[in-house]
Structure formats: structure tokens, C-alpha cells
PDB file of C-alpha atoms in Angstrom:
ATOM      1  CA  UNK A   1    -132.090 125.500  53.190  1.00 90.00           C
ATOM      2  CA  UNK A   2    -134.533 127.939  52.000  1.00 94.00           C
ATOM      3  CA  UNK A   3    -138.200 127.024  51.507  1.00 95.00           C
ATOM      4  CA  UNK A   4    -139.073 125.089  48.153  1.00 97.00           C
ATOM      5  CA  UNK A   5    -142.357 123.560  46.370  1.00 97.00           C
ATOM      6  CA  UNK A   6    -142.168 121.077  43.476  1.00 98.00           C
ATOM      7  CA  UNK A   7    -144.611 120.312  40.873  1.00 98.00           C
ATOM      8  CA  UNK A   8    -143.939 117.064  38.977  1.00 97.00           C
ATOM      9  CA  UNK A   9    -144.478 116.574  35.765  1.00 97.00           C
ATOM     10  CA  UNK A  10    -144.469 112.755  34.802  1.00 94.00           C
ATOM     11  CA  UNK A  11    -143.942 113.042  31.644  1.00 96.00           C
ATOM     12  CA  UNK A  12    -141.018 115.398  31.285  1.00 96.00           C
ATOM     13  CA  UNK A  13    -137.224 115.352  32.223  1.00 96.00           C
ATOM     14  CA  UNK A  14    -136.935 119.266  32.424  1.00 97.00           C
ATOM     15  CA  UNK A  15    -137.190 121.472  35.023  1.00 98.00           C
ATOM     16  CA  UNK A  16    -139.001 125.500  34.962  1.00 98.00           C
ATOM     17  CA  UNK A  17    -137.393 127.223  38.485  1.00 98.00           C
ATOM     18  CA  UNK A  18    -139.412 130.583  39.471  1.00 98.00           C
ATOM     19  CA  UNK A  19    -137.668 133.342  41.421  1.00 98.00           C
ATOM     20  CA  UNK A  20    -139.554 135.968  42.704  1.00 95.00           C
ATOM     21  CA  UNK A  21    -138.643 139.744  43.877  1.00 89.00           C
ATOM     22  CA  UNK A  22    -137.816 140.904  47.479  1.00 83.00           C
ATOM     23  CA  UNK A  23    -140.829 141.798  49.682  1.00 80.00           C
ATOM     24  CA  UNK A  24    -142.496 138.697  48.048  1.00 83.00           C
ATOM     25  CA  UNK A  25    -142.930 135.126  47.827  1.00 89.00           C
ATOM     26  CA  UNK A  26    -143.483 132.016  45.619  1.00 94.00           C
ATOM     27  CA  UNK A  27    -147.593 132.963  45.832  1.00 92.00           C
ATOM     28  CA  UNK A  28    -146.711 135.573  43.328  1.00 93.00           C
ATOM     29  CA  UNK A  29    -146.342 132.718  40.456  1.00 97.00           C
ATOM     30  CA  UNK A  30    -150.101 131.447  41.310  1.00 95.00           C
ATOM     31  CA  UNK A  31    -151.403 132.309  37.976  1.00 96.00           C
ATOM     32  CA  UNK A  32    -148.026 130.142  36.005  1.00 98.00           C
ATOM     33  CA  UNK A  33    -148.772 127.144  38.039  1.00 98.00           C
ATOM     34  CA  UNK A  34    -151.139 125.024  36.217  1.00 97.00           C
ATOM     35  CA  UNK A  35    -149.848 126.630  32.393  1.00 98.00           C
ATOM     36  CA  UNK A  36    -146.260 125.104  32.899  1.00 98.00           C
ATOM     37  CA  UNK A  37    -146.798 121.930  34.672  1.00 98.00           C
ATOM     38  CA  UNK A  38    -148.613 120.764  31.514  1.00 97.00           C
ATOM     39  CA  UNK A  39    -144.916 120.513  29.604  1.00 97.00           C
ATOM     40  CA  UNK A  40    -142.280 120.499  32.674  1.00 98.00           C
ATOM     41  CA  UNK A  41    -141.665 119.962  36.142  1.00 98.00           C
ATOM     42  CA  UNK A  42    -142.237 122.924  38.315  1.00 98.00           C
ATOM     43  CA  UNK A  43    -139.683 124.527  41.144  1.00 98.00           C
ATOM     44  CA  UNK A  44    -140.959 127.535  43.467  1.00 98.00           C
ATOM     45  CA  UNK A  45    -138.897 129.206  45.534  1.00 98.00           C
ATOM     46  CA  UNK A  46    -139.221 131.708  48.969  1.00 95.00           C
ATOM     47  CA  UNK A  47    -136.308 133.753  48.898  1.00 93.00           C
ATOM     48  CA  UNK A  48    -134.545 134.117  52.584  1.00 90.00           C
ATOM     49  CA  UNK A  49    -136.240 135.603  54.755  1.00 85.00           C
ATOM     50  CA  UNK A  50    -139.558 135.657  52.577  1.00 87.00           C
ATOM     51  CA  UNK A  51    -143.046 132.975  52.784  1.00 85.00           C
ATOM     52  CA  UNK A  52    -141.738 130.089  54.582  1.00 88.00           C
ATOM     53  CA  UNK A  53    -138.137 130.400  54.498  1.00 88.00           C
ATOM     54  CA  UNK A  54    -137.967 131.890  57.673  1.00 76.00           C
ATOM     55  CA  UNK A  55    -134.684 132.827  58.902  1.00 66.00           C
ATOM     56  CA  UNK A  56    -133.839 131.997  62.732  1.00 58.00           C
ATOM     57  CA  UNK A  57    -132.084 133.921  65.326  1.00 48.00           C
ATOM     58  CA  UNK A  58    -129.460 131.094  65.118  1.00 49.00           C
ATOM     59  CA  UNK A  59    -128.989 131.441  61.253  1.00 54.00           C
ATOM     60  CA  UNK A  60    -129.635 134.859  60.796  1.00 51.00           C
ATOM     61  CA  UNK A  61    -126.362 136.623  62.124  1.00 51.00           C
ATOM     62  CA  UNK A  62    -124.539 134.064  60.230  1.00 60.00           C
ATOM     63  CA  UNK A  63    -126.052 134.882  56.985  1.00 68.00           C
ATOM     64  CA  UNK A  64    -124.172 137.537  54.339  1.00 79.00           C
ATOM     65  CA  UNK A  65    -126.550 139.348  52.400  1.00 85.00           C
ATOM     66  CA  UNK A  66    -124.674 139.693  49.079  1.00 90.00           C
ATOM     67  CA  UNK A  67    -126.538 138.411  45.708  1.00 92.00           C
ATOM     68  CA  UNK A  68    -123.644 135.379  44.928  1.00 93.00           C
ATOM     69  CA  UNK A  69    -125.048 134.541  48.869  1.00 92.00           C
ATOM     70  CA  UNK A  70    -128.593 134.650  47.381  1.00 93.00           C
ATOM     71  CA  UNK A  71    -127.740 132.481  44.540  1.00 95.00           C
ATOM     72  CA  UNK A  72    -126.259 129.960  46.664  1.00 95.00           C
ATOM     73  CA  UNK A  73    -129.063 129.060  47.986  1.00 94.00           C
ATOM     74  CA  UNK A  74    -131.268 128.695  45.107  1.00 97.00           C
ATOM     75  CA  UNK A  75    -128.409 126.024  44.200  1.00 97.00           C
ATOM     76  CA  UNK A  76    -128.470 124.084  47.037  1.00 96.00           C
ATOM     77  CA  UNK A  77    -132.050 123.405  46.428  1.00 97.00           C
ATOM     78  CA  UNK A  78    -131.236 122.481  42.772  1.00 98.00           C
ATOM     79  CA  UNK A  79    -128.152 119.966  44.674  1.00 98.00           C
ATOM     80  CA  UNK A  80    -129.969 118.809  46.649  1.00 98.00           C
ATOM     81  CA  UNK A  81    -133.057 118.184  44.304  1.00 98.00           C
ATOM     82  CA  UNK A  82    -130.620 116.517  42.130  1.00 97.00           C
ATOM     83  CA  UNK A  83    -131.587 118.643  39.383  1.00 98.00           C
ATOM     84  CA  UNK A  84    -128.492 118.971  36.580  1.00 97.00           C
ATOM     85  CA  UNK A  85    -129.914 121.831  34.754  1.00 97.00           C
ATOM     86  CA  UNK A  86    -132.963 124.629  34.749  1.00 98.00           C
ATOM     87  CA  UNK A  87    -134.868 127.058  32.948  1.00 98.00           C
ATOM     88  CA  UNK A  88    -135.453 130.205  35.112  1.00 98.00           C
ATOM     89  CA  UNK A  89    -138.093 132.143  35.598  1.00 98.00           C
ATOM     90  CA  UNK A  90    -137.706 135.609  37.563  1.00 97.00           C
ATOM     91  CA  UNK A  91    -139.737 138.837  38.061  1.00 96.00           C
ATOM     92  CA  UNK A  92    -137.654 142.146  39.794  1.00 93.00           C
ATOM     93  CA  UNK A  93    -134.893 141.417  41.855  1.00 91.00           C
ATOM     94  CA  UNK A  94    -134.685 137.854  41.130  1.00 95.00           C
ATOM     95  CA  UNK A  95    -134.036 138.357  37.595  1.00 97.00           C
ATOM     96  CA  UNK A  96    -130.473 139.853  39.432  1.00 95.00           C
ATOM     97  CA  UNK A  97    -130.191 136.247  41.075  1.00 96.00           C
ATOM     98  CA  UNK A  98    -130.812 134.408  38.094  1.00 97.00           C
ATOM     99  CA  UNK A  99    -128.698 135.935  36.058  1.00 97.00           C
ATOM    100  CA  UNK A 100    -125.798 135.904  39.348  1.00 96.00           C
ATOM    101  CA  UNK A 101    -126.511 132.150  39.303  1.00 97.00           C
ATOM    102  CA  UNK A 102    -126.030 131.979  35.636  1.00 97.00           C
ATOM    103  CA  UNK A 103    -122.415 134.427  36.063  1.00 95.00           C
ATOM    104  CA  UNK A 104    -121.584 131.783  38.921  1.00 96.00           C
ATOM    105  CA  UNK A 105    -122.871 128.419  37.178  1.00 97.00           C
ATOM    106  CA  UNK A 106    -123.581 128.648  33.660  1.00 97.00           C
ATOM    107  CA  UNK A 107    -124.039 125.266  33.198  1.00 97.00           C
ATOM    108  CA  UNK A 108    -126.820 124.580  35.493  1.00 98.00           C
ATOM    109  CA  UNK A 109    -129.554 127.327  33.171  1.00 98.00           C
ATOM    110  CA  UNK A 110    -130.813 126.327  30.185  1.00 98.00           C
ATOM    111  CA  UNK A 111    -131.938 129.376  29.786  1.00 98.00           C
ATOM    112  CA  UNK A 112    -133.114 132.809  31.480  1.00 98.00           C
ATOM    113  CA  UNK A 113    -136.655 134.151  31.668  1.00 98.00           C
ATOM    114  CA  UNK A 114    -135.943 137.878  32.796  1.00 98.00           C
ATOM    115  CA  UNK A 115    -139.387 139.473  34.061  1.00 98.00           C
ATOM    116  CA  UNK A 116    -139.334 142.984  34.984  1.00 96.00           C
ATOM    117  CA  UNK A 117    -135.622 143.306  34.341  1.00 96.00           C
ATOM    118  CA  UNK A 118    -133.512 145.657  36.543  1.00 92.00           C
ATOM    119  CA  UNK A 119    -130.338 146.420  34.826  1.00 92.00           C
ATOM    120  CA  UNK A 120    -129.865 149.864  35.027  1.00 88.00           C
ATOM    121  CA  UNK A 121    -131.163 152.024  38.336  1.00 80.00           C
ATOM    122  CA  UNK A 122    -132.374 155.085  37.182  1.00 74.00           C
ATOM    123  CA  UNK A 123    -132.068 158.728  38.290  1.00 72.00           C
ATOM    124  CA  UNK A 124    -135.858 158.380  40.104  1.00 71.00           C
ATOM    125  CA  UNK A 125    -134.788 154.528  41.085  1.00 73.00           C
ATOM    126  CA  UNK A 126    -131.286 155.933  42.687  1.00 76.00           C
ATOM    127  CA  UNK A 127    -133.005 158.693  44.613  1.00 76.00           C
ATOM    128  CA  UNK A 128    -135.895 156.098  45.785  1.00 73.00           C
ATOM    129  CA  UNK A 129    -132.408 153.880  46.790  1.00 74.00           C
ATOM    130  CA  UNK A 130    -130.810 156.882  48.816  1.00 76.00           C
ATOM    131  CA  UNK A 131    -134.178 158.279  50.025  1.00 74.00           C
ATOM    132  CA  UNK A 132    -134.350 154.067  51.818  1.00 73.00           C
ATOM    133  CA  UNK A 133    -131.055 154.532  52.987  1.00 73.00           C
ATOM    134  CA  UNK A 134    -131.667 157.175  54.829  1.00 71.00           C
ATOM    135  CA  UNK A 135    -134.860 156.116  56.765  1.00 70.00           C
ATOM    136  CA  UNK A 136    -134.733 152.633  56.911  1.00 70.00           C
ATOM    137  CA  UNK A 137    -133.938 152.403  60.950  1.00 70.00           C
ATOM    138  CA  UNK A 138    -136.482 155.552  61.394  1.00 69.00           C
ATOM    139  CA  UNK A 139    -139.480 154.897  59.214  1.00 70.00           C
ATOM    140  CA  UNK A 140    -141.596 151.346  59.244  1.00 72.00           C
ATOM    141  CA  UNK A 141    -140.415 149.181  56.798  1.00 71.00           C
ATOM    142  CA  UNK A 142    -143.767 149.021  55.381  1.00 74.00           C
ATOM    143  CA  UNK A 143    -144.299 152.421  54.912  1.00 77.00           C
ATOM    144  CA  UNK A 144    -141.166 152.820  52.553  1.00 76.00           C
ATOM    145  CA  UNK A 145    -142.266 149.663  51.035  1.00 77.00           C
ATOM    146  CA  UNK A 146    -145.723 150.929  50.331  1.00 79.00           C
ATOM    147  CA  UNK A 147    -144.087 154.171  48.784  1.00 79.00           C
ATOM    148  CA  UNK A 148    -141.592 152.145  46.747  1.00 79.00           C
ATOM    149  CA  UNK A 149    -144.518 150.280  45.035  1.00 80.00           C
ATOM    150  CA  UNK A 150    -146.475 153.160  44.548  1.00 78.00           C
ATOM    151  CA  UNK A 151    -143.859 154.833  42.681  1.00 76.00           C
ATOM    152  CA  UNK A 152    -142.621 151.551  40.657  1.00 80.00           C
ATOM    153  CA  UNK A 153    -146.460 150.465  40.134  1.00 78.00           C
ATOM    154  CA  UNK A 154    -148.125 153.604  39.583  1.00 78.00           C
ATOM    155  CA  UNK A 155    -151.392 153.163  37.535  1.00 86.00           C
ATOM    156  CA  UNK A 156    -154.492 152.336  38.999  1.00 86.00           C
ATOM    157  CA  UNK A 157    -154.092 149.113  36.992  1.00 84.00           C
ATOM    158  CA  UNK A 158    -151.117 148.391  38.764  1.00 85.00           C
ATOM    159  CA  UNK A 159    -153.058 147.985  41.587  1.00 86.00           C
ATOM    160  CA  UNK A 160    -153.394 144.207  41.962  1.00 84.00           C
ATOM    161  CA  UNK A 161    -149.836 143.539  41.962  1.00 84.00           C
ATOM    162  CA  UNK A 162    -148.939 147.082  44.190  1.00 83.00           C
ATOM    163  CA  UNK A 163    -151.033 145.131  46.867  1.00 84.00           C
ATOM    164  CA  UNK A 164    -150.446 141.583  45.975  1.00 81.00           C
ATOM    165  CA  UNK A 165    -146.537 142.512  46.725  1.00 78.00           C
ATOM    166  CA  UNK A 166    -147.642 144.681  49.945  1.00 78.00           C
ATOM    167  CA  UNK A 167    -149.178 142.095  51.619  1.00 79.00           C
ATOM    168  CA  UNK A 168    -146.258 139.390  51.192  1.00 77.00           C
ATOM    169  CA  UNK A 169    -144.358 142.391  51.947  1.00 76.00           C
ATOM    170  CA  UNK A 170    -146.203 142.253  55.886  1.00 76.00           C
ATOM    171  CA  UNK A 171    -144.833 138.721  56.432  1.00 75.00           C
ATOM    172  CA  UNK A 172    -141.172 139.927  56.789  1.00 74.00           C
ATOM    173  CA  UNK A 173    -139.511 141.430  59.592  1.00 70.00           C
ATOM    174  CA  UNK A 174    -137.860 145.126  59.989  1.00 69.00           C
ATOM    175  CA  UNK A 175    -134.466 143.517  60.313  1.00 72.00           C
ATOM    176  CA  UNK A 176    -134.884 141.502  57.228  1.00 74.00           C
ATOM    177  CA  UNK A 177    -136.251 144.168  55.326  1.00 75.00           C
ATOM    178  CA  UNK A 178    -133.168 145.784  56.234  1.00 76.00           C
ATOM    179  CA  UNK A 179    -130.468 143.443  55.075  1.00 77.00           C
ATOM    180  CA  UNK A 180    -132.096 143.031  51.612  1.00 73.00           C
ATOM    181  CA  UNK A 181    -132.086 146.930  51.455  1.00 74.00           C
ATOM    182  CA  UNK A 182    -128.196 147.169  52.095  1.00 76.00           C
ATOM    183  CA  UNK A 183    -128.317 145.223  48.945  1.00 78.00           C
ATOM    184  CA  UNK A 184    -128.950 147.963  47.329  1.00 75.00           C
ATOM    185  CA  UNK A 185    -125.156 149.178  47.901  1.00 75.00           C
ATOM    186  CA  UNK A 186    -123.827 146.406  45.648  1.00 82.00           C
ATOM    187  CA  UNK A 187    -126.331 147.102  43.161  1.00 85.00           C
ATOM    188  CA  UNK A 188    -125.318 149.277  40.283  1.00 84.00           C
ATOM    189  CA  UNK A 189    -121.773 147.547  40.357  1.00 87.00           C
ATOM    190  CA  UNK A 190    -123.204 143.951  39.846  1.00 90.00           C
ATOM    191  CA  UNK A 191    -125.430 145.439  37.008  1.00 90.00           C
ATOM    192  CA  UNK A 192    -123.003 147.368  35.517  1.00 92.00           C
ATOM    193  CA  UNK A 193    -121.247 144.583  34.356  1.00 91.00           C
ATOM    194  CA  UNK A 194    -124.624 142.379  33.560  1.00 93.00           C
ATOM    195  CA  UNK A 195    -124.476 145.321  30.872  1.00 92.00           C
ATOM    196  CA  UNK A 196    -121.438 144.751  29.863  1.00 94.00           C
ATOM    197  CA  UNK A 197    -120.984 141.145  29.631  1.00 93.00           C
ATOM    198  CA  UNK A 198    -122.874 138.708  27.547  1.00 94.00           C
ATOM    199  CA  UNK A 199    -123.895 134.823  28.515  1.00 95.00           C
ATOM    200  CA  UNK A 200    -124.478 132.272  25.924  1.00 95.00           C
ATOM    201  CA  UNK A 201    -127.367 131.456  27.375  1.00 97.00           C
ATOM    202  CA  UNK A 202    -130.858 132.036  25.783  1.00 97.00           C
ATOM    203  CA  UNK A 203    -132.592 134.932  27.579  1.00 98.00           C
ATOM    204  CA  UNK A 204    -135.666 135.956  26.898  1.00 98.00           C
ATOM    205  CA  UNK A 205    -136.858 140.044  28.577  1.00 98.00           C
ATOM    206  CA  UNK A 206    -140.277 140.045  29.117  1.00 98.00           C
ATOM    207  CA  UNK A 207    -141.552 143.800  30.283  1.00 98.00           C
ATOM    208  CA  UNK A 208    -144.489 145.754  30.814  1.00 96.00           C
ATOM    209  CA  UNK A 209    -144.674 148.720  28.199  1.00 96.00           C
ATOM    210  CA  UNK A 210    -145.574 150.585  31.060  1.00 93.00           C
ATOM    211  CA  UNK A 211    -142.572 149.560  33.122  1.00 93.00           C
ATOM    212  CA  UNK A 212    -141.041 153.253  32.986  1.00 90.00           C
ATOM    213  CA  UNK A 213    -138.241 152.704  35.453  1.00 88.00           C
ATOM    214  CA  UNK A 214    -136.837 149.445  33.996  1.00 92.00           C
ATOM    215  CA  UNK A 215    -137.937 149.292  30.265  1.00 95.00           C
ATOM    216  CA  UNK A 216    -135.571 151.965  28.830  1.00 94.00           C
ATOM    217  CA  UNK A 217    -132.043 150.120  29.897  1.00 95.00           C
ATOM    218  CA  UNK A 218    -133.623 146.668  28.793  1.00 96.00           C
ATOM    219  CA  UNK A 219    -134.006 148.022  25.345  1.00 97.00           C
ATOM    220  CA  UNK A 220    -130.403 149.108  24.844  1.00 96.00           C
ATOM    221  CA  UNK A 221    -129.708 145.682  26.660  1.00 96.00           C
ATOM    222  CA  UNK A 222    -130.608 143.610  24.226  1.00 96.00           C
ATOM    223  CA  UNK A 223    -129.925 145.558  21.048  1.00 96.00           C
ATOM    224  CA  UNK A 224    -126.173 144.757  22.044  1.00 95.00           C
ATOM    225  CA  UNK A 225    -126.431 141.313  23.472  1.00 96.00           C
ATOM    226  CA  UNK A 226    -128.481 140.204  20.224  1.00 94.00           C
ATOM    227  CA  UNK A 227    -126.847 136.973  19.786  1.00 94.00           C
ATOM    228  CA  UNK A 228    -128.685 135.385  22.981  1.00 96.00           C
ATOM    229  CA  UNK A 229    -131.211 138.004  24.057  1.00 97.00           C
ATOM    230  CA  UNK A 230    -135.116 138.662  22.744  1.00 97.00           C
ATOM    231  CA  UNK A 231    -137.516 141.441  23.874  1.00 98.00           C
ATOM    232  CA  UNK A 232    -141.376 140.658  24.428  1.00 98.00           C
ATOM    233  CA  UNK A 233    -142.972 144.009  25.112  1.00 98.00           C
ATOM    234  CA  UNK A 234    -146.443 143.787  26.977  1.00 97.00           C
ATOM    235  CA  UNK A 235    -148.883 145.590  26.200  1.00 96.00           C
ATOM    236  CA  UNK A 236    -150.823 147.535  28.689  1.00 92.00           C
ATOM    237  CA  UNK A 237    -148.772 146.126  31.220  1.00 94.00           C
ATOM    238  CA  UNK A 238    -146.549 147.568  34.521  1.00 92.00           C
ATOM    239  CA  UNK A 239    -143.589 146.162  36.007  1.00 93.00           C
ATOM    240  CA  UNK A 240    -145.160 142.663  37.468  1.00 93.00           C
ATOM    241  CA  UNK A 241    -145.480 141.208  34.216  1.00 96.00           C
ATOM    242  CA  UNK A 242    -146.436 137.434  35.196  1.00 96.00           C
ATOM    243  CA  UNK A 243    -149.382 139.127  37.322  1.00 94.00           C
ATOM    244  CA  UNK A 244    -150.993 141.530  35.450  1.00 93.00           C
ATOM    245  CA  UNK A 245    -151.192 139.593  32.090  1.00 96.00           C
ATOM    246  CA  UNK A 246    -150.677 136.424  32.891  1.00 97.00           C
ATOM    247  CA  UNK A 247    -151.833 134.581  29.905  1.00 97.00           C
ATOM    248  CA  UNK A 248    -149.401 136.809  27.444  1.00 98.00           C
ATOM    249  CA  UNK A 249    -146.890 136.308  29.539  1.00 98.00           C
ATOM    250  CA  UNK A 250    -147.232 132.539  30.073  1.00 98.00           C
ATOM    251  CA  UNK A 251    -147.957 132.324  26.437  1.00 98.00           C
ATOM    252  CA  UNK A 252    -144.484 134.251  25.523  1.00 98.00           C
ATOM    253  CA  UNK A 253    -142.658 132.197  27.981  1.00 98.00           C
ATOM    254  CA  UNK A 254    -143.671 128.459  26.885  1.00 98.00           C
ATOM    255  CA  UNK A 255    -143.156 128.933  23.567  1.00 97.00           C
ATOM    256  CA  UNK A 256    -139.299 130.397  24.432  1.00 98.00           C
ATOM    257  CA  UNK A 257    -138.713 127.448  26.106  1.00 97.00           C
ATOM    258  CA  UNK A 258    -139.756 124.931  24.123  1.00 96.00           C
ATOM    259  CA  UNK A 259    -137.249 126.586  21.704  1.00 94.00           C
ATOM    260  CA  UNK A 260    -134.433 126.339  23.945  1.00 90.00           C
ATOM    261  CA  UNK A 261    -134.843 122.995  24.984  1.00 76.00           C
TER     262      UNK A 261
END
């Protein structure tokens, strides 16, 4: 079972589950902590392979890297937790496994928390995917990943979060990186129909006016799945939403939820 951290909150009966984006790790919700164990009980998450869900030798040629393989395991830490139902939090690529999870199990979220949405992969976003392809055996995996964050987070106030992700990018290994990259061959597929298909669950976008790459197909997003989706734009803001205003983006988020509940 992949690596998990719980938060109790006496007081409530409702559960906020964080899922962070490939290269990084549960450390990247350090700034929601303290904000959203005040009202709920708090689940963080490392994604396979990622902080300390390391993946063994024994495990790891078992594994299928698909994301309804992804999703499986955030839901065997919800079984197993004994938790019915969640809100979800995501930033990146785990807004793809929340709302995979919520495709798969609709029942179990409450609602969706979509930060730094990717639904649509964009002419400069399918190059950067083909350009990976091609030299992920030859170059360091660190190198593309540098480059990737450079050209998603490219403002020099980006920086925190280019570096925050870098360095939780170092923990993983070359294979790993590797088998989340082939992910990227399922992608546009899976979000296709994300576009085209609307949940009846709540689902809030929050996104960084500066998030270039992602912002655009968001917009269109949610001007056709109005019945269950809202737009919070930050201001100032790149693609790691919860990290470079944090207290706009916690703000935003709480009060969502406590409308959904």
C-alpha cells in the first residue's frame, strides 16, 4: 500500500484527501496542513514510487502504470482507512487521478478540488511530451525534469515551486521516472473524454492566471460543465497554485467545501 499520513480532527466526521503531481510528494501540501485540520480530518498521500512509497524490486515489475492503476491505490488507503467518502484535493497530475477515481467511484468524492488542472495538452505541452519520449533512456531523468519545470513554471516567481518540485523530483529513480512518463501515452485519450463527460460532483478549478499551458482548456471546461464546475482564477499566480499563494488558495478551497458538505 502506498505511503499515507493522517491528521485527525476530533471534532469532525469528514475527511480532506490531498493528491499531489508526479516528480513530487505529500511535502508539497506543507503550507494546507494546519488551515484544514481546523474543520476536517486530514489525508496525505505519496504517490507510487514518490516520498515514502517506495516501490521494491519485488513489487515493481508487477505494477501497471495506467491512471485507473493509480487510483486504485489511493482507494485502498481510503478501504482500508475505513473512510466512506472524501473531498479531494489535487495539484497537476493528480487532479487526472482524482477525477479517474471519481469516473471509477463516484460515490466515495464529495467533491473535487482541481489545482493546476490538465485537461487539454497543448501544442508546446505535446511537443515537451514527444521531445520526453524521445530521450528518456538517453538523457538523466533530472535533466528533462528540470527543463519540463522550467518551461511549465517559467517566471522568476515561479521559482519556489520550480525547485520545491525539483528536489522531490531527486528522490525518484530513472526507472520510475520512466513508467510515469509512458503515462503520457494514455494521456490525451483519458482527458479527452474528462472534456466530454460531466460528474455530478461539485468541482471546484483553482488556477494560476499565469498558468499559460493549462488555463486556456480549463476555461472552456467549465463554461460547459456549469452545472457542477466553478473557476477561481489566482492572481499573480503559476501553475502550483497551493504553493505560491497559499492563503488564497486555502481560503478559496475551505469555503467550497464547507458548501458541499
Amino acid at each position: 500500500m502506498i505511503n499515507y499520513t493522517i491528521y485527525k480532527n476530533e471534532t469532525s466526521t469528514q475527511w480532506v484527501t490531498f493528491v499531489h503531481g508526479a516528480g513530487g510528494s505529500s511535502s508539497i501540501w506543507f503550507k494546507q496542513i494546519r488551515d484544514f485540520q481546523k474543520q476536517y480530518n486530514v489525508l496525505l498521500l505519496d504517490l507510487r514510487g514518490h516520498g515514502n512509497s517506495k516501490t521494491t524490486i519485488k513489487t515493481a515489475f508487477k505494477q501497471k502504470y495506467t491512471f485507473a492503476a493509480l487510483s486504485h491505490d489511493i482507494l485502498e488507503v481510503l478501504d482500508f482507512l475505513k473512510i466512506e467518502k472524501s473531498h479531494f484535493v489535487g495539484i497537476s497530475l493528480g487532479t487526472i487521478l482524482i477525477r479517474q477515481l471519481a469516473e471509477m467511484y463516484p460515490e466515495r468524492v464529495q467533491s473535487m478540488i482541481l489545482g493546476g488542472a490538465i485537461l487539454k495538452m497543448n501544442f508546446r505541452s505535446q511537443v515537451l511530451m514527444r521531445l520526453g519520449n524521445m530521450f528518456k533512456y538517453v538523457l538523466p531523468y533530472l535533466v528533462l525534469y528540470r527543463f519540463f519545470a522550467f518551461v511549465i513554471m517559467p517566471k522568476k516567481s515561479h521559482k519556489q515551486s520550480r525547485l520545491l518540485f525539483i528536489n522531490e523530483a531527486k528522490k525518484l529513480y530513472q526507472k520510475e521516472f520512466i513508467k510515469w512518463f509512458k503515462l503520457t501515452a494514455e494521456i490525451n485519450p483519458v482527458l479527452k473524454w474528462f472534456r466530454q463527460v460531466e460528474l455530478s460532483i461539485p468541482t471546484l478549478y483553482v488556477m494560476g492566471e499565469e498558468d499559460y499551458m493549462f488555463l486556456p482548456s480549463v476555461r472552456k471546461v467549465v463554461e460547459s460543465h456549469y452545472r457542477s464546475s466553478q473557476l477561481f482564477v489566482i492572481a499573480n499566480c503559476g501553475h502550483v497554485v497551493n504553493v505560491e499563494q497559499p492563503l488564497a488558495f486555502n481560503s478559496a478551497v475551505l469555503s467550497f467545501i464547507n458548501t458541499t458538505k
